[in-house]
Amino acid sequence: MLIFSNLITSGFHIQFRIYSPNTVDMMKKNNKIDKIRNIGIIAHIDAGKTTVTERILYYTGRSHKIGEVHDGEAVMDWMADEQERGITITSAVTTCQWKGSDIQLIDTPGHVDFTIEVERSLRVLDGAVGVFCAVGGVEPQSETVWRQADKYHVPKMAFINKLDRVGADFFGAVSMIEDRLSANPLILQLPVGSEDNFTGVIDLIEMKQIVWDADTLGATYTTEEISSDYLDDALEYREKLIETVAEADDDIADAYLSEGEISKESLIDAIRKATIRLELVPVLCGSALRNKGVQPLLDAIVRFLPSPLDVPPVKGAHPETGDIIECGAREKAPLAALIFKVSMIEGRRLSYVRLYSGKMKAGESVFNPARNKKEKLSRILKMHANKRERVDVAEAGSIVGVVGLKDSSTGETLCSDNHPVLLENMEFYEPVISVAVEPKTHADQEKLDQVLNKFMAEDPTLTVRTDEDTGQTILSGMGELHLEIIISRMEREFKTTVNVGKPQVVYRETIGAASEGLSVFDKDVAGQQHFGGVTLKFSPLPRGTGNRFRSEITDETIPEIFIPAIEKGVMESLESGPLMGYPVVDVEAVLIGGAFKESLGTELAYTVSASMSCKEALDKGEPFLLDPIMDVEIFVPEAFMGDVIGDLNSRSGKIEAIEAQRGLQVIKAIVPLAQMFGYSTTLRSATQGRGTFTMQFLRFDRA
């Protein structure tokens, strides 16, 4: 059981927390919606998100021991690849309790290749905690995930982590939050000591000093008066805190200007309201690895981040009339839920669902308006990373796993058929890099398609196609690491091995000048004489026009009945060009002459003659290759513009436009696909990881 013991000894307030594995089972469940906190832990890779999450699970009694990332024992990093690499690859969901509130928490990846995991998590969360390294400050992916949270209007807090590291700079990190993220940080804590001497924090709301005992894994800490060495700084930043809050709250402003007393409760209430309005970002600090600062962070999550009742009701549309429908967080309202993730665990399809209103019961049917289809909920599960606990009912505000949905996929809505509603769909990123894969054995060939379909069901940023020209299976994703993980999982989880290589760039061919070709086919085939003569004129057409065929001859030259056979011969010949055998595009073939002999003319003769004439004309027409040209948008901080533009020029890129957008510069360019392989890695290297890009096919053209 969970034991709380409060001792008052020599002015020190000591809290002991003793945990057992059965703590959660003995906790009294609280189903009130206003006590729910749906939060995400977001940050750059290696900022300490998973380490913070592991401490939260330990101090709330959800885990009976602390799992360390560097040991491969973190509860939330349960995949084998995550444990080996020491990084988070897939977002993991868990639920814990703190001081009467249910915290439903999602630990998200920090690597840019898995940014879709952050995107779809933030889509369904009510609040977020941004974890920042006290040495690195606001790192590249921190900017990306912060912008994603802004996109969905998610209230945020900041936790400055790793204050025990050499070079830690708390105020430098806060300054970067203000400058790079255009946020309004509100410092609620000051660090006590730094680097090896970091021992605790000063709470500027309570005006107390909190110091953790290193011998108890941070479970024991003392709350004491602020030491004289830090009192002046504490008073100064307490004054700044009240000034900042006063700018966002009229009641605090009135009390401050009249020099009246500001109670702790009114200050907390004002900070909460301003945080939910996205006007302030509360800033706390600590060192999760050294078990310092996590309990006050939990207090702040409960105090300042919103419940489902504190955020605006999600809006949807009636699938038939298009009328806007508000889905408030009420258990007795019609069901409205969003599938934000699908996982294939142990061969079963597990759908992660956020309930915005109403409730779901195991065994009942739900309606998917996007597919106009009913689905049955065979089981509803409370998730704890890859562990599951069955529940009979899930209510508004909950985040649960659902088993039984066969066709519904990520971004689709679940509702009741008599109150249909279609929630706004989720946006997914287009893949930017591809590899070709081929099975190593016949057994692998049989499993490959099935395995890839499972991965695509899980990951909307992963696409698979078969190149019609080369026969290759092309796997496309968000980056080299993304695809590397997919290949690794194929072997680990499905025992399917493949050879991996770069995909072959499929060019096109065309001609640069008008030309003519003349051919006569006059042969005995299988005892029958065949005769046909064709004269063709070829001309180049504008890019993207396609191929055309027309005839300018009369029936006296060649009977009309043979014209389709001639067109067939031309079009078949254009499938393989004279240079490298790639398809020929953007040419016009005109039939300008020919020869005909009564009783000897056949469709075979005219098809073959047209093909021979076509080959001759293409050879004379100054043929050249056409590259697949990509439309590229690059998002980069202004400081790196010169390097990025220089690199694009070296890749035969053409800059179309440069625009300012949300503190970044957006470079729009067209670049040959052959020059874009490996660009993801090059861009990150050139921009310290802060640049991102999107790419899509534009046209075939001369490079």
XYZ file of C-alpha atoms in Angstrom:
703
model
C 0.000 0.000 0.000
C 0.957 3.670 -0.286
C 1.931 5.275 3.011
C 2.262 9.027 3.595
C 4.008 10.101 6.812
C 4.456 13.765 7.705
C 6.983 14.620 10.389
C 7.813 18.045 11.751
C 11.375 17.923 13.025
C 13.524 20.988 13.756
C 11.570 23.075 11.246
C 11.915 20.497 8.469
C 8.909 19.023 6.723
C 9.793 15.490 5.655
C 7.632 13.323 3.408
C 8.226 9.584 3.133
C 6.685 7.587 0.299
C 6.870 3.812 0.387
C 5.583 1.857 -2.589
C 4.603 -1.712 -3.343
C 3.695 -3.287 -6.715
C 0.033 -3.420 -5.755
C -0.249 0.312 -5.061
C -2.376 1.070 -8.105
C -4.861 -1.707 -7.398
C -5.488 -0.270 -3.943
C -5.943 3.321 -5.098
C -9.447 4.670 -5.158
C -10.352 5.443 -8.769
C -11.550 8.936 -9.568
C -13.677 9.192 -12.673
C -14.531 12.881 -12.451
C -13.659 14.585 -15.717
C -12.283 17.696 -13.999
C -9.698 15.480 -12.283
C -8.322 14.142 -15.588
C -5.098 15.507 -17.066
C -4.284 14.309 -20.602
C -0.676 15.365 -21.112
C 2.246 14.613 -23.387
C 5.972 14.755 -22.680
C 7.613 16.432 -25.685
C 11.215 17.433 -26.421
C 14.336 17.056 -28.531
C 16.044 13.662 -28.508
C 18.139 13.075 -25.338
C 16.537 15.945 -23.406
C 15.315 13.402 -20.854
C 11.629 12.837 -21.698
C 11.585 9.132 -20.944
C 13.686 9.609 -17.799
C 11.186 12.189 -16.523
C 8.326 9.820 -17.378
C 9.960 6.919 -15.514
C 10.234 9.075 -12.352
C 6.613 10.133 -12.683
C 5.564 6.479 -12.807
C 7.695 5.654 -9.756
C 6.630 8.545 -7.549
C 2.943 8.053 -8.397
C 3.210 4.370 -7.510
C 2.595 3.157 -11.065
C 5.977 1.385 -11.130
C 7.700 -0.242 -8.183
C 11.193 0.517 -9.493
C 12.843 3.132 -11.666
C 13.707 1.941 -15.162
C 16.739 3.639 -16.720
C 16.985 4.395 -20.430
C 20.731 3.737 -20.532
C 20.170 0.262 -19.077
C 17.436 -0.531 -21.604
C 14.962 -1.017 -18.754
C 12.653 1.979 -19.202
C 9.003 0.905 -18.917
C 7.883 3.257 -21.673
C 10.634 2.179 -24.113
C 9.403 -1.391 -24.445
C 10.372 -2.166 -28.058
C 13.633 -4.058 -28.578
C 14.964 -1.369 -30.936
C 14.187 1.334 -28.352
C 16.023 -0.557 -25.623
C 19.054 -1.216 -27.824
C 19.365 2.315 -29.182
C 18.325 4.161 -26.023
C 15.781 6.283 -27.907
C 11.994 6.473 -28.050
C 10.583 5.316 -31.383
C 6.866 4.998 -30.726
C 4.671 7.036 -28.401
C 3.630 5.067 -25.316
C 0.470 5.663 -23.255
C 0.082 5.157 -19.506
C -2.165 6.288 -16.653
C -1.159 7.203 -13.111
C -2.641 9.088 -10.151
C -1.369 12.075 -8.198
C -3.200 13.764 -5.348
C -6.647 12.720 -6.524
C -6.112 13.408 -10.210
C -5.804 10.866 -13.035
C -2.852 11.705 -15.273
C -3.091 10.068 -18.690
C 0.397 10.499 -20.096
C 1.957 9.960 -23.514
C 5.765 9.768 -23.795
C 6.662 10.836 -27.342
C 9.783 10.336 -29.499
C 12.328 13.127 -29.885
C 13.860 12.137 -33.237
C 12.574 14.029 -36.269
C 12.056 10.786 -38.227
C 9.259 9.856 -35.807
C 7.655 13.284 -35.587
C 4.292 11.825 -36.689
C 4.127 10.122 -33.273
C 4.296 13.567 -31.660
C 1.827 15.062 -34.139
C -0.921 12.530 -33.593
C -0.399 12.535 -29.821
C -0.724 16.318 -29.577
C -3.881 16.105 -31.682
C -5.687 14.395 -28.788
C -3.939 15.870 -25.728
C -5.100 18.738 -23.533
C -1.669 19.803 -22.245
C 2.045 19.196 -22.718
C 5.277 19.343 -20.741
C 8.259 20.441 -22.802
C 11.499 19.012 -21.408
C 14.630 21.052 -22.131
C 18.260 20.200 -21.446
C 19.840 22.847 -19.184
C 23.011 22.639 -21.306
C 21.538 22.518 -24.834
C 18.494 24.685 -24.127
C 15.986 24.819 -26.969
C 17.341 22.252 -29.402
C 16.163 21.759 -33.007
C 13.456 19.156 -32.500
C 12.239 21.111 -29.465
C 11.268 23.870 -31.883
C 9.462 21.396 -34.138
C 7.380 19.777 -31.384
C 6.623 23.171 -29.816
C 5.260 24.405 -33.162
C 3.193 21.221 -33.411
C 1.711 21.944 -29.967
C 0.988 25.539 -31.037
C -0.770 24.210 -34.131
C -3.277 22.361 -31.929
C -3.434 25.183 -29.322
C -2.122 22.914 -26.564
C -1.273 24.662 -23.230
C 2.318 23.958 -22.234
C 4.728 23.904 -19.295
C 8.512 23.765 -19.426
C 10.802 21.594 -17.320
C 14.495 22.562 -17.449
C 16.210 19.201 -16.950
C 19.816 18.063 -16.363
C 20.787 20.918 -14.020
C 23.417 18.574 -12.550
C 25.418 18.515 -15.796
C 28.564 20.494 -16.442
C 27.672 23.665 -18.316
C 24.053 23.738 -17.116
C 22.540 27.214 -17.514
C 18.990 27.569 -16.202
C 18.520 31.216 -17.159
C 20.126 30.650 -20.561
C 17.578 27.914 -21.280
C 14.711 30.179 -20.171
C 16.002 32.947 -22.450
C 16.088 30.528 -25.395
C 12.467 29.502 -24.708
C 11.499 33.149 -24.960
C 13.585 33.937 -28.044
C 13.305 30.792 -30.158
C 9.807 29.668 -29.263
C 8.227 33.139 -28.965
C 6.809 31.980 -25.630
C 6.226 33.943 -22.424
C 8.054 31.901 -19.746
C 6.950 32.265 -16.119
C 9.705 31.151 -13.743
C 8.103 29.278 -10.826
C 11.309 27.767 -9.460
C 14.972 28.660 -9.095
C 17.734 26.029 -8.899
C 19.673 25.583 -5.647
C 23.283 25.109 -6.678
C 24.433 24.003 -10.100
C 26.249 21.162 -11.832
C 27.624 18.734 -9.192
C 26.351 21.000 -6.417
C 22.735 21.034 -7.584
C 20.672 19.912 -4.577
C 17.152 21.232 -5.037
C 14.861 24.074 -6.043
C 13.252 27.200 -4.594
C 9.470 27.304 -4.970
C 8.583 30.935 -5.734
C 4.870 30.426 -5.069
C 5.322 28.857 -1.627
C 8.584 30.751 -1.054
C 10.181 27.582 0.294
C 13.349 25.651 -0.497
C 13.013 21.986 -1.470
C 16.017 19.695 -1.111
C 16.051 16.005 -2.090
C 17.735 13.200 -0.207
C 20.044 11.377 -2.603
C 19.833 8.127 -0.587
C 16.115 7.498 -1.170
C 15.849 7.714 -4.984
C 14.269 11.133 -4.546
C 11.251 9.763 -2.682
C 12.247 11.768 0.404
C 12.694 15.501 0.287
C 12.670 18.363 2.787
C 10.775 21.623 2.572
C 12.573 24.357 4.504
C 13.078 28.091 4.706
C 15.069 29.657 1.874
C 18.761 29.903 2.791
C 20.264 33.362 3.062
C 22.491 32.746 0.026
C 19.429 32.542 -2.241
C 16.942 34.790 -0.464
C 17.678 37.976 -2.430
C 17.355 36.141 -5.763
C 14.145 34.464 -4.587
C 12.585 37.796 -3.595
C 13.613 39.373 -6.894
C 12.140 36.568 -9.028
C 9.030 36.334 -6.847
C 8.432 40.013 -7.682
C 8.978 39.302 -11.404
C 6.575 36.351 -11.201
C 3.798 38.522 -9.755
C 4.476 41.280 -12.320
C 4.245 38.789 -15.191
C 1.025 37.240 -13.856
C -0.432 40.710 -13.265
C -0.031 41.469 -16.979
C -2.267 38.485 -17.747
C -4.811 38.754 -14.901
C -6.799 41.832 -13.883
C -7.455 40.717 -10.292
C -3.763 40.110 -9.619
C -2.968 43.424 -11.326
C -5.402 45.299 -9.055
C -3.987 43.699 -5.919
C -0.418 44.317 -7.063
C -0.979 47.992 -7.901
C -2.800 48.619 -4.623
C -0.032 46.773 -2.765
C -2.648 44.435 -1.350
C -2.020 40.875 -0.239
C -1.953 38.254 -2.982
C -2.920 34.847 -1.656
C -1.297 31.653 -2.846
C -4.674 30.337 -4.054
C -5.440 33.419 -6.168
C -1.935 33.339 -7.666
C -2.254 29.665 -8.591
C -5.704 30.258 -10.085
C -4.445 33.180 -12.183
C -1.439 31.187 -13.459
C -3.720 28.272 -14.366
C -6.091 30.477 -16.356
C -3.250 32.232 -18.204
C -1.565 28.900 -18.988
C -4.777 27.462 -20.431
C -5.198 30.623 -22.539
C -1.643 30.018 -23.862
C -0.505 33.392 -22.483
C 2.059 31.987 -20.038
C 4.387 28.982 -19.922
C 5.189 27.954 -16.306
C 8.863 26.987 -15.971
C 10.131 24.443 -13.445
C 13.531 22.810 -13.096
C 15.360 19.766 -11.782
C 17.413 16.731 -12.690
C 15.277 13.682 -13.442
C 18.258 11.319 -13.609
C 19.295 12.435 -10.099
C 15.666 12.167 -8.921
C 15.252 15.865 -8.187
C 12.311 18.090 -9.152
C 9.732 15.542 -10.311
C 7.190 15.745 -7.462
C 6.780 19.547 -7.833
C 6.394 18.954 -11.570
C 3.506 16.580 -10.834
C 1.975 19.204 -8.546
C 2.258 21.769 -11.344
C 0.668 19.417 -13.900
C -2.370 19.041 -11.654
C -2.435 22.754 -10.752
C -1.840 24.445 -14.084
C -2.610 22.157 -17.024
C -6.250 21.834 -18.145
C -8.761 19.072 -17.656
C -10.983 18.123 -20.621
C -13.544 20.588 -19.222
C -11.083 23.501 -19.397
C -10.442 23.338 -23.141
C -12.930 24.333 -25.851
C -15.250 21.511 -26.982
C -13.932 19.694 -30.026
C -15.926 20.449 -33.161
C -17.084 18.030 -35.799
C -19.450 18.001 -38.754
C -22.534 15.990 -39.552
C -21.407 13.572 -42.307
C -24.469 14.267 -44.463
C -25.577 17.844 -43.777
C -22.191 19.324 -42.908
C -23.669 21.081 -39.866
C -21.098 21.916 -37.186
C -21.486 19.833 -34.011
C -19.785 20.631 -30.699
C -18.708 17.607 -28.681
C -18.396 18.718 -25.069
C -16.704 16.586 -22.408
C -19.898 15.073 -20.958
C -20.484 11.422 -20.201
C -24.204 11.605 -21.028
C -23.629 13.225 -24.434
C -23.559 11.205 -27.704
C -20.319 9.356 -28.351
C -17.530 11.193 -30.207
C -14.077 9.605 -30.238
C -10.998 9.801 -32.451
C -8.610 6.987 -33.373
C -5.174 8.605 -33.170
C -2.962 5.553 -33.475
C -3.056 1.911 -34.583
C -0.561 -0.724 -33.416
C -0.097 -4.348 -34.382
C 0.838 -6.042 -31.085
C 1.270 -9.821 -31.059
C -0.512 -9.968 -34.407
C -3.625 -8.165 -33.141
C -4.844 -4.769 -34.209
C -4.913 -2.359 -31.253
C -6.475 1.067 -31.814
C -5.711 3.992 -29.480
C -8.783 6.158 -28.973
C -9.449 9.537 -27.312
C -13.036 9.950 -26.119
C -14.212 13.543 -26.367
C -17.810 12.961 -25.291
C -20.127 10.123 -24.325
C -18.884 6.669 -23.400
C -18.021 3.295 -24.932
C -18.866 -0.148 -23.544
C -17.036 -3.366 -24.320
C -19.111 -5.633 -26.551
C -21.159 -2.809 -28.079
C -21.037 -1.531 -31.651
C -19.831 1.904 -32.757
C -20.276 3.712 -36.069
C -17.461 4.919 -38.340
C -18.952 7.710 -40.516
C -15.869 7.925 -42.753
C -16.499 4.353 -43.923
C -20.257 4.346 -43.235
C -19.753 1.136 -41.320
C -20.406 -0.323 -37.866
C -17.577 -1.905 -35.868
C -17.739 -3.972 -32.680
C -15.663 -3.164 -29.604
C -14.612 -6.587 -28.374
C -12.374 -5.202 -25.595
C -11.491 -1.840 -24.029
C -8.087 -1.550 -22.397
C -6.333 0.872 -20.055
C -2.790 1.056 -21.383
C 0.507 1.033 -19.508
C 3.125 1.049 -22.305
C 2.774 -2.473 -23.785
C 0.819 -3.808 -20.783
C -2.963 -3.728 -20.733
C -5.779 -3.810 -18.171
C -9.325 -4.656 -19.304
C -12.146 -2.266 -18.424
C -15.839 -2.498 -19.215
C -16.526 1.174 -19.881
C -14.523 4.180 -21.115
C -15.959 7.646 -20.574
C -15.443 11.188 -21.868
C -11.881 12.411 -21.395
C -10.365 8.922 -21.450
C -7.519 7.649 -23.626
C -7.855 3.891 -24.088
C -6.880 1.009 -26.311
C -9.601 -0.795 -28.271
C -9.485 -4.297 -29.747
C -11.995 -5.403 -32.365
C -11.888 -2.616 -34.968
C -11.139 -4.344 -38.267
C -11.306 -1.550 -40.849
C -11.153 1.755 -38.948
C -7.763 3.445 -39.141
C -5.775 6.401 -37.825
C -7.578 9.753 -37.913
C -11.088 8.303 -38.216
C -14.041 9.004 -35.936
C -16.087 6.611 -33.814
C -19.608 7.683 -32.828
C -23.147 6.353 -32.453
C -25.130 5.691 -35.624
C -28.114 7.747 -34.429
C -25.898 10.768 -33.641
C -23.239 10.682 -36.402
C -20.383 13.174 -36.263
C -17.194 13.447 -38.287
C -14.278 14.944 -36.332
C -11.566 16.800 -38.201
C -9.168 14.337 -39.764
C -5.475 14.261 -38.965
C -2.802 15.580 -41.319
C 0.158 13.346 -42.110
C 3.581 14.157 -43.480
C 4.638 13.028 -46.927
C 7.606 10.596 -46.947
C 10.851 12.136 -48.149
C 13.231 9.227 -48.645
C 12.942 5.779 -50.195
C 14.759 2.474 -50.399
C 14.180 -0.567 -52.578
C 13.588 -3.874 -50.773
C 13.473 -7.424 -52.069
C 12.904 -10.661 -50.125
C 15.912 -12.901 -49.566
C 14.020 -16.195 -49.807
C 10.802 -17.543 -51.271
C 9.333 -17.778 -47.770
C 10.142 -14.090 -47.220
C 8.417 -13.241 -50.505
C 5.181 -14.811 -49.297
C 5.240 -12.807 -46.036
C 6.554 -9.492 -47.331
C 3.307 -7.954 -48.583
C 1.443 -8.964 -45.434
C 4.146 -7.531 -43.153
C 4.343 -4.244 -45.055
C 0.556 -3.853 -44.890
C 0.739 -4.188 -41.108
C 3.426 -1.514 -40.892
C 1.410 0.848 -43.101
C -1.634 0.335 -40.862
C 0.523 1.456 -37.911
C 2.392 4.288 -39.567
C 0.675 6.773 -41.914
C 4.041 8.259 -42.953
C 5.215 4.923 -44.362
C 4.230 4.156 -47.960
C 4.896 1.126 -50.125
C 4.573 0.890 -53.890
C 5.781 -1.329 -56.691
C 7.641 0.513 -59.432
C 5.995 -0.544 -62.678
C 9.132 0.127 -64.682
C 11.673 -1.722 -62.533
C 9.482 -4.145 -60.563
C 11.114 -2.997 -57.328
C 9.197 -2.715 -54.050
C 9.837 0.871 -52.929
C 9.587 1.652 -49.214
C 9.270 5.380 -48.439
C 9.508 7.070 -45.041
C 10.565 10.139 -43.071
C 14.297 9.481 -42.952
C 17.109 6.955 -42.923
C 16.547 5.990 -39.268
C 12.808 5.567 -39.829
C 13.391 3.078 -42.647
C 16.216 1.391 -40.763
C 13.876 0.714 -37.836
C 11.197 -0.681 -40.172
C 13.708 -3.090 -41.745
C 14.913 -4.117 -38.262
C 11.348 -4.718 -37.040
C 10.578 -6.827 -40.121
C 13.334 -9.202 -39.099
C 12.792 -9.106 -35.317
C 9.011 -9.267 -35.105
C 8.028 -11.076 -38.305
C 11.172 -13.074 -39.139
C 11.153 -11.570 -42.644
C 14.557 -10.721 -44.122
C 15.118 -8.460 -47.127
C 17.921 -7.059 -49.211
C 17.932 -3.277 -49.148
C 19.247 -0.887 -51.772
C 18.615 2.519 -53.221
C 15.741 2.635 -55.685
C 16.599 3.134 -59.324
C 15.614 6.555 -60.610
C 13.160 6.067 -63.467
C 13.896 8.594 -66.204
C 11.933 9.408 -69.338
C 13.156 10.093 -72.879
C 12.040 12.588 -75.516
C 13.329 14.284 -78.676
C 14.658 17.767 -79.232
C 13.987 18.185 -82.975
C 11.438 17.203 -85.620
C 12.355 14.117 -87.635
C 10.930 11.584 -90.071
C 11.109 7.823 -90.384
C 10.241 5.592 -93.348
C 9.862 1.838 -93.248
C 8.412 -0.919 -95.464
C 7.595 -4.407 -94.175
C 7.370 -6.992 -96.954
C 7.852 -10.540 -95.721
C 6.434 -14.035 -95.836
C 5.270 -15.067 -92.348
C 3.935 -18.602 -91.771
C 3.236 -19.074 -95.496
C 1.406 -15.752 -95.926
C 2.804 -12.627 -97.563
C 2.536 -9.413 -95.459
C 3.062 -5.925 -96.850
C 2.859 -2.447 -95.295
C 4.711 0.822 -95.693
C 4.605 3.734 -93.202
C 6.108 7.237 -93.189
C 5.939 9.060 -89.838
C 6.874 12.577 -88.791
C 7.738 13.156 -85.104
C 7.712 16.540 -83.333
C 8.523 17.459 -79.705
C 5.652 18.716 -77.518
C 5.697 20.929 -74.381
C 6.578 19.170 -71.103
C 3.671 17.326 -69.543
C 1.591 17.198 -72.733
C 1.930 13.435 -73.221
C 2.046 11.545 -76.513
C -0.281 12.099 -79.467
C -0.931 10.351 -82.785
C -2.839 11.596 -85.818
C -3.101 10.807 -89.512
C -2.858 13.209 -92.460
C -3.241 10.656 -95.269
C -6.235 9.618 -97.364
C -7.767 6.201 -97.966
C -6.001 6.069 -101.339
C -2.610 5.970 -99.590
C -3.497 3.469 -96.824
C -7.015 2.180 -96.151
C -8.504 3.571 -92.950
C -8.943 0.078 -91.556
C -5.174 -0.150 -90.980
C -4.785 3.185 -89.137
C -5.481 1.656 -85.649
C -2.770 -0.959 -86.295
C -0.295 1.811 -87.185
C -1.224 3.775 -84.023
C -0.752 0.606 -81.965
C 2.738 0.097 -83.434
C 3.707 3.705 -82.640
C 2.465 3.654 -79.039
C 4.118 0.318 -78.309
C 7.401 1.631 -79.694
C 7.237 4.717 -77.467
C 7.346 2.494 -74.379
C 11.084 1.981 -74.932
C 13.278 4.872 -76.038
C 16.451 4.841 -78.143
C 18.875 5.972 -75.410
C 18.407 3.739 -72.375
C 15.071 2.052 -72.977
C 13.001 4.416 -70.789
C 9.510 5.435 -71.991
C 9.349 8.267 -74.532
C 7.054 11.154 -73.592
C 5.828 14.475 -74.985
C 6.034 13.686 -78.714
C 3.533 13.890 -81.543
C 3.571 11.219 -84.261
C 1.917 12.192 -87.561
C 1.239 9.623 -90.308
C 2.216 11.524 -93.492
C 2.650 8.734 -96.051
C 2.921 5.048 -96.751
C 2.468 2.225 -99.237
C -0.305 -0.308 -99.829
C -0.691 -3.411 -102.027
C -4.088 -4.895 -102.696
C -4.657 -8.254 -100.988
C -1.193 -8.173 -99.307
C -1.801 -5.451 -96.721
C -2.241 -6.809 -93.148
C -2.542 -5.354 -89.643
C 0.634 -7.183 -88.631
C 2.592 -5.596 -91.497
C 1.457 -2.060 -90.672
C 2.063 -2.508 -86.892
C 5.622 -3.729 -87.481
C 6.285 -1.104 -90.166
C 5.062 1.676 -87.853
C 7.337 0.402 -85.072
C 10.369 0.382 -87.371
C 9.544 3.852 -88.721
C 9.126 5.127 -85.169
C 12.552 3.839 -84.130
C 14.215 5.505 -87.116
C 12.533 8.843 -86.443
C 13.427 8.829 -82.729
C 17.078 8.087 -83.521
C 17.170 11.143 -85.836
C 15.237 13.417 -83.420
C 18.131 14.353 -81.085
C 16.837 12.266 -78.170
C 17.686 13.156 -74.557
C 16.802 12.044 -71.033
C 14.188 13.703 -68.829
C 14.766 13.690 -65.063
C 11.944 13.381 -62.537
C 11.858 16.911 -61.090
C 10.698 17.378 -57.509
C 8.913 20.318 -55.944
C 10.828 20.930 -52.705
C 9.985 23.169 -49.725
C 12.734 23.673 -47.161
C 12.073 25.183 -43.711
C 15.266 26.616 -42.257
C 16.349 29.258 -39.706
C 17.685 32.369 -41.399
C 21.218 31.834 -40.069
C 21.639 28.763 -42.286
C 20.119 30.159 -45.496
C 23.435 30.627 -47.313
C 24.629 27.061 -46.758
C 21.284 25.558 -47.774
C 20.994 27.622 -50.973
C 24.600 26.820 -51.891
C 23.920 23.111 -51.447
C 20.777 23.331 -53.592
C 22.761 25.006 -56.374
C 25.290 22.177 -56.263
C 22.397 19.740 -56.740
C 21.215 21.486 -59.942
C 18.338 22.998 -57.979
C 16.469 26.112 -59.050
C 15.244 28.501 -56.330
C 11.662 29.568 -57.080
C 10.868 31.685 -54.006
C 11.932 32.493 -50.446
C 9.282 33.411 -47.874
C 9.270 34.175 -44.131
C 6.985 31.967 -42.039
C 6.709 31.593 -38.235
C 10.263 32.672 -37.524
C 11.679 30.494 -40.305
C 12.606 31.012 -43.931
C 10.813 28.797 -46.452
C 12.844 28.068 -49.582
C 10.787 26.800 -52.527
C 12.851 25.072 -55.191
C 12.702 22.494 -57.956
C 15.429 19.831 -57.906
C 16.071 16.612 -59.902
C 15.126 13.534 -57.844
C 18.475 11.899 -58.583
C 20.162 14.732 -56.658
C 17.904 14.418 -53.592
C 18.977 11.042 -52.224
C 20.600 11.527 -48.838
C 19.410 15.132 -48.688
C 17.642 14.587 -45.364
C 20.963 13.865 -43.633
C 22.785 16.664 -45.466
C 20.169 19.250 -44.503
C 20.252 18.293 -40.846
C 24.047 18.487 -40.810
C 24.036 21.903 -42.495
C 21.423 23.362 -40.129
C 22.409 21.701 -36.810
C 19.318 19.542 -37.188
C 16.950 22.520 -37.315
C 16.018 22.324 -41.000
C 13.169 20.225 -42.381
C 11.801 19.745 -45.892
C 8.931 18.312 -47.890
C 9.209 16.933 -51.407
C 6.735 15.808 -54.063
C 6.872 14.933 -57.749
C 6.340 17.900 -60.083
C 7.101 16.820 -63.650
C 9.647 15.209 -65.934
C 12.047 17.724 -67.432
C 15.576 18.226 -68.652
C 17.812 18.756 -65.627
